[in-house]
Tab-separated table of C-alpha atoms in Angstrom:
chain	number	residue	atom	x	y	z
X	287	UNK	CA	247.025	111.696	35.527
X	288	UNK	CA	247.645	110.743	39.177
X	289	UNK	CA	247.491	114.426	40.169
X	290	UNK	CA	244.201	114.942	38.297
X	291	UNK	CA	242.532	111.904	39.918
X	292	UNK	CA	243.746	112.804	43.417
X	293	UNK	CA	242.635	116.440	42.991
X	294	UNK	CA	239.205	115.377	41.690
X	295	UNK	CA	238.728	113.098	44.729
X	296	UNK	CA	239.936	115.942	46.963
X	297	UNK	CA	237.400	118.385	45.491
X	298	UNK	CA	234.537	115.882	45.842
X	299	UNK	CA	235.504	115.270	49.485
X	300	UNK	CA	235.699	119.029	50.084
X	301	UNK	CA	232.264	119.695	48.581
X	302	UNK	CA	230.722	116.787	50.537
X	303	UNK	CA	232.378	117.964	53.733
X	304	UNK	CA	231.167	121.527	53.277
X	305	UNK	CA	227.598	120.359	52.648
X	306	UNK	CA	227.663	118.284	55.863
X	307	UNK	CA	229.136	121.182	57.856
X	308	UNK	CA	226.551	123.592	56.482
X	309	UNK	CA	223.694	121.221	57.328
X	310	UNK	CA	225.101	120.587	60.791
X	311	UNK	CA	225.474	124.278	61.556
X	312	UNK	CA	221.958	124.992	60.303
X	313	UNK	CA	220.581	122.454	62.756
X	314	UNK	CA	221.559	124.964	65.406
X	315	UNK	CA	218.746	127.322	64.653
X	316	UNK	CA	219.702	129.793	67.370
X	317	UNK	CA	223.220	130.217	66.017
X	318	UNK	CA	222.483	133.376	64.082
X	319	UNK	CA	221.228	135.036	67.258
X	320	UNK	CA	224.470	134.437	69.132
X	321	UNK	CA	226.996	137.194	69.720
X	322	UNK	CA	230.754	136.839	69.538
X	323	UNK	CA	231.190	135.684	73.199
X	324	UNK	CA	228.998	132.706	72.373
X	325	UNK	CA	231.129	131.570	69.428
X	326	UNK	CA	233.123	129.194	71.667
X	327	UNK	CA	229.874	127.713	73.011
X	328	UNK	CA	228.663	127.328	69.422
X	329	UNK	CA	231.834	125.426	68.466
X	330	UNK	CA	231.546	123.167	71.529
X	331	UNK	CA	227.920	122.505	70.662
X	332	UNK	CA	228.990	121.617	67.125
X	333	UNK	CA	231.356	118.950	68.451
X	334	UNK	CA	228.326	116.946	69.626
X	335	UNK	CA	226.736	116.918	66.162
X	336	UNK	CA	227.437	113.766	64.026
X	337	UNK	CA	226.808	115.592	60.735
X	338	UNK	CA	229.543	118.059	61.640
X	339	UNK	CA	231.907	115.185	62.490
X	340	UNK	CA	231.190	113.611	59.075
X	341	UNK	CA	231.879	116.962	57.433
X	342	UNK	CA	235.135	117.358	59.350
X	343	UNK	CA	236.140	113.804	58.377
X	344	UNK	CA	235.545	114.501	54.679
X	345	UNK	CA	237.491	117.760	54.942
X	346	UNK	CA	240.284	115.761	56.609
X	347	UNK	CA	240.306	113.483	53.545
X	348	UNK	CA	240.448	116.610	51.357
X	349	UNK	CA	243.381	117.973	53.350
X	350	UNK	CA	245.317	114.691	53.105
X	351	UNK	CA	244.809	114.408	49.342
X	352	UNK	CA	245.598	118.123	48.807
X	353	UNK	CA	248.797	117.867	50.859
X	354	UNK	CA	249.814	114.702	48.974
X	355	UNK	CA	249.275	116.471	45.625
X	356	UNK	CA	251.336	119.448	46.858
X	357	UNK	CA	254.188	117.077	47.725
X	358	UNK	CA	254.700	116.100	44.066
X	359	UNK	CA	253.198	119.017	42.107
X	360	UNK	CA	253.720	122.797	42.223
X	361	UNK	CA	251.125	125.025	43.890
X	362	UNK	CA	250.679	126.670	40.473
X	363	UNK	CA	249.559	123.287	39.138
X	364	UNK	CA	247.355	122.383	42.109
X	365	UNK	CA	245.756	125.830	42.444
X	366	UNK	CA	243.774	125.837	39.147
X	367	UNK	CA	241.849	122.805	40.409
X	368	UNK	CA	240.496	124.938	43.251
X	369	UNK	CA	238.728	127.081	40.625
X	370	UNK	CA	236.571	124.040	39.815
X	371	UNK	CA	236.005	123.596	43.551
X	372	UNK	CA	234.174	126.945	43.795
X	373	UNK	CA	231.714	125.936	41.079
X	374	UNK	CA	231.240	122.490	42.671
X	375	UNK	CA	230.507	124.010	46.095
X	376	UNK	CA	227.986	126.493	44.711
X	377	UNK	CA	226.273	123.690	42.743
X	378	UNK	CA	226.052	121.656	45.977
X	379	UNK	CA	224.619	124.706	47.756
X	380	UNK	CA	221.989	125.104	45.045
X	381	UNK	CA	221.010	121.487	44.389
X	382	UNK	CA	221.726	119.696	47.700
X	383	UNK	CA	221.082	122.417	50.281
X	384	UNK	CA	218.432	124.156	48.114
X	385	UNK	CA	219.992	127.576	48.614
X	386	UNK	CA	218.852	130.438	46.414
X	387	UNK	CA	221.627	131.026	43.894
X	388	UNK	CA	220.786	134.059	41.778
X	389	UNK	CA	222.100	134.478	38.201
X	390	UNK	CA	224.382	137.230	39.577
X	391	UNK	CA	225.884	134.759	42.065
X	392	UNK	CA	226.445	132.167	39.307
X	393	UNK	CA	228.099	134.874	37.173
X	394	UNK	CA	230.266	135.837	40.148
X	395	UNK	CA	231.396	132.238	40.672
X	396	UNK	CA	232.260	131.862	36.973
X	397	UNK	CA	234.278	135.108	37.088
X	398	UNK	CA	236.095	133.840	40.187
X	399	UNK	CA	236.842	130.540	38.450
X	400	UNK	CA	238.211	132.363	35.391
X	401	UNK	CA	240.170	134.771	37.584
X	402	UNK	CA	241.801	131.992	39.610
X	403	UNK	CA	242.607	130.219	36.338
X	404	UNK	CA	244.312	133.379	34.953
X	405	UNK	CA	246.275	133.887	38.176
X	406	UNK	CA	247.454	130.284	38.158
X	407	UNK	CA	248.492	130.481	34.500
X	408	UNK	CA	250.372	133.728	35.178
X	409	UNK	CA	252.540	131.828	37.668
X	410	UNK	CA	253.292	129.053	35.176
X	411	UNK	CA	254.152	131.259	32.179
X	412	UNK	CA	257.480	132.710	33.404
X	413	UNK	CA	258.794	129.195	34.141
X	414	UNK	CA	257.933	128.008	30.630
X	415	UNK	CA	259.456	131.129	29.076
X	416	UNK	CA	262.605	130.742	31.182
X	417	UNK	CA	263.043	127.148	30.093
X	418	UNK	CA	262.719	128.119	26.427
X	419	UNK	CA	265.309	130.867	26.757
X	420	UNK	CA	267.612	128.519	28.665
X	421	UNK	CA	267.299	125.875	25.979
X	422	UNK	CA	268.275	128.394	23.332
T	171	UNK	CA	229.806	143.849	59.268
T	172	UNK	CA	230.442	140.721	61.372
T	173	UNK	CA	230.402	138.632	58.170
T	174	UNK	CA	232.855	140.968	56.403
T	175	UNK	CA	235.301	140.890	59.337
T	176	UNK	CA	235.199	137.109	59.603
T	177	UNK	CA	235.582	136.761	55.812
T	178	UNK	CA	238.692	138.966	55.979
T	179	UNK	CA	240.115	136.819	58.820
T	180	UNK	CA	239.278	133.658	56.876
T	181	UNK	CA	241.003	134.970	53.738
T	182	UNK	CA	244.150	136.025	55.624
T	183	UNK	CA	244.473	132.700	57.453
T	184	UNK	CA	243.743	130.767	54.234
T	185	UNK	CA	246.432	132.599	52.248
T	186	UNK	CA	249.032	132.139	55.017
T	187	UNK	CA	248.081	128.464	55.373
T	188	UNK	CA	248.385	127.695	51.637
T	189	UNK	CA	251.797	129.336	51.282
T	190	UNK	CA	253.239	127.802	54.482
T	191	UNK	CA	251.921	124.336	53.693
T	192	UNK	CA	253.304	124.466	50.140
T	193	UNK	CA	256.710	125.569	51.463
T	194	UNK	CA	256.694	122.895	54.172
T	195	UNK	CA	255.647	120.035	51.895
T	196	UNK	CA	258.485	120.898	49.507
T	197	UNK	CA	260.900	120.613	52.455
T	198	UNK	CA	259.343	117.330	53.624
T	199	UNK	CA	259.662	115.777	50.163
T	200	UNK	CA	257.414	113.966	47.708
T	201	UNK	CA	255.194	111.090	48.789
T	202	UNK	CA	256.590	108.067	46.873
T	203	UNK	CA	253.557	105.792	47.423
T	204	UNK	CA	250.174	105.751	49.173
T	205	UNK	CA	251.097	102.719	51.381
T	206	UNK	CA	250.248	103.179	55.112
T	207	UNK	CA	253.898	102.879	56.158
T	208	UNK	CA	254.972	105.645	53.799
T	209	UNK	CA	252.045	107.800	54.953
T	210	UNK	CA	253.136	107.363	58.596
T	211	UNK	CA	256.705	108.386	57.763
T	212	UNK	CA	255.412	111.424	55.855
T	213	UNK	CA	253.089	112.330	58.767
T	214	UNK	CA	256.006	112.126	61.180
T	215	UNK	CA	258.131	114.420	58.978
T	216	UNK	CA	255.222	116.874	58.612
T	217	UNK	CA	254.741	117.005	62.408
T	218	UNK	CA	258.382	118.095	62.816
T	219	UNK	CA	258.358	120.768	60.078
T	220	UNK	CA	257.797	124.361	61.242
T	221	UNK	CA	256.303	125.621	57.976
T	222	UNK	CA	253.845	122.710	57.864
T	223	UNK	CA	252.820	123.419	61.474
T	224	UNK	CA	252.306	127.152	60.768
T	225	UNK	CA	250.300	126.170	57.677
T	226	UNK	CA	248.223	123.701	59.694
T	227	UNK	CA	247.503	126.198	62.500
T	228	UNK	CA	246.529	128.889	59.966
T	229	UNK	CA	244.254	126.472	58.132
T	230	UNK	CA	242.673	125.348	61.443
T	231	UNK	CA	241.973	129.011	62.306
T	232	UNK	CA	240.521	129.512	58.811
T	233	UNK	CA	238.421	126.356	59.227
T	234	UNK	CA	236.953	127.444	62.589
T	235	UNK	CA	236.102	130.865	61.131
T	236	UNK	CA	234.503	129.132	58.142
T	237	UNK	CA	232.367	126.891	60.402
T	238	UNK	CA	231.165	129.868	62.438
T	239	UNK	CA	230.287	131.738	59.210
T	240	UNK	CA	228.277	128.748	57.962
T	241	UNK	CA	225.973	129.063	60.969
T	242	UNK	CA	224.371	132.183	59.468
T	243	UNK	CA	225.464	132.464	55.811
T	244	UNK	CA	224.875	130.338	52.680
T	245	UNK	CA	227.534	127.842	51.569
T	246	UNK	CA	227.072	129.122	48.006
T	247	UNK	CA	228.121	132.583	49.223
T	248	UNK	CA	230.852	131.779	51.750
T	249	UNK	CA	232.944	129.335	49.685
T	250	UNK	CA	233.362	131.584	46.604
T	251	UNK	CA	233.844	134.635	48.837
T	252	UNK	CA	236.937	132.965	50.324
T	253	UNK	CA	238.605	133.553	46.923
T	254	UNK	CA	239.202	137.054	48.300
T	255	UNK	CA	242.459	135.630	49.675
T	256	UNK	CA	243.848	135.574	46.100
T	257	UNK	CA	243.226	139.329	45.872
T	258	UNK	CA	244.853	139.897	49.292
T	259	UNK	CA	247.826	137.723	48.332
T	260	UNK	CA	248.380	139.689	45.096
T	261	UNK	CA	248.115	143.070	46.846
T	262	UNK	CA	250.449	141.829	49.602
T	263	UNK	CA	252.957	140.563	47.024
T	264	UNK	CA	252.909	143.945	45.263
T	265	UNK	CA	252.899	146.387	48.174
T	266	UNK	CA	254.623	144.422	50.964
T	267	UNK	CA	257.006	142.071	49.152
T	268	UNK	CA	257.567	144.514	46.228
T	269	UNK	CA	257.135	141.656	43.757
T	270	UNK	CA	256.512	142.219	40.063
T	271	UNK	CA	252.919	141.306	39.201
T	272	UNK	CA	252.373	140.597	35.507
T	273	UNK	CA	249.304	141.732	33.544
T	274	UNK	CA	247.667	138.314	33.478
T	275	UNK	CA	247.796	138.088	37.275
T	276	UNK	CA	246.319	141.600	37.621
T	277	UNK	CA	243.600	140.593	35.147
T	278	UNK	CA	242.841	137.453	37.182
T	279	UNK	CA	242.821	139.493	40.393
T	280	UNK	CA	240.315	141.959	38.895
T	281	UNK	CA	238.101	139.077	37.705
T	282	UNK	CA	238.130	137.536	41.202
T	283	UNK	CA	237.350	140.944	42.749
T	284	UNK	CA	234.453	141.495	40.333
T	285	UNK	CA	233.213	137.973	41.031
T	286	UNK	CA	233.206	138.550	44.791
T	287	UNK	CA	231.406	141.887	44.232
T	288	UNK	CA	228.689	140.050	42.243
T	289	UNK	CA	228.351	137.516	45.068
T	290	UNK	CA	227.805	140.321	47.541
T	291	UNK	CA	224.827	141.697	45.583
T	292	UNK	CA	221.591	141.245	47.546
T	293	UNK	CA	219.484	138.348	46.228
C-alpha cells in the first residue's frame, strides 16, 4: 500500500514537472531555431525561468519518491507504475498543454503501456516460479 | 534527425541511470522511515555510493537532453518515445550480455516498439 501511494505521488509530481518544463521551454520561442552550439546558451537561459525551476523542483520530488520506493521494492515492482506515467503525461499534454494528440498517438501510448506491463511481468514470473519449485 | 539522435541519447542515459540507481539503492539499504534525520542519513550514504552517483549523472544527462528536446517537440510525443530505452535494454541484454529473454519480454518489447512507431506517425 505504501509503495502504491508513494508511486502515485511520484507520477503526479513527474507529470506536473514535465508540464511546467514544457511550458517554460515553449516560452523561449526562438529555441527551435537554435543549432547545437546554442544548446548551452538555451540551458543557461532556462535557468532564469521560474516555470522551469518549478518543473525541476517537482521532478526532484519525483526522483526522491522514486528512489525511496526503489529502496524497499524491486525494480520489477516499481517499473510497471511507469507504464501509467506515460498515459498520464500524454493526457497532460493533451488537456493541459492543448497539444494535438491523434488517435494513432493514443494507440501508441496504450501499446507502450501494455508492452512495459508485459516486460515487467516477465521479470517477476521466474522469481514466482522459482519459489514454487523451491517450496516443493 | 536531430530529434532521433537526442532521443537515442536520452534512452541510453535513461536505461543506464535506472539500472545503476536500482543497484546502488539496494547497496545503500531500505529507507526505514520518512523522518528528516533518516532522509539525511540516506542522502549521505547515497552520496558515497558509486552506483548511485553513476545513476545520478546518467539521469542528469538524460534530463538535460529531455529539456532540450522539449524546446521543439511535444510533451505527448517525447515522454512516450523515451520508452525506447526498454527496447534498447532488451536488445543489449540479449546481444551484449547474452541473457535469456523469455517470450513475454519479447512480446512486451515488440509492443513498445510498435507503440513508438505509432507515435512517430505524422499527425
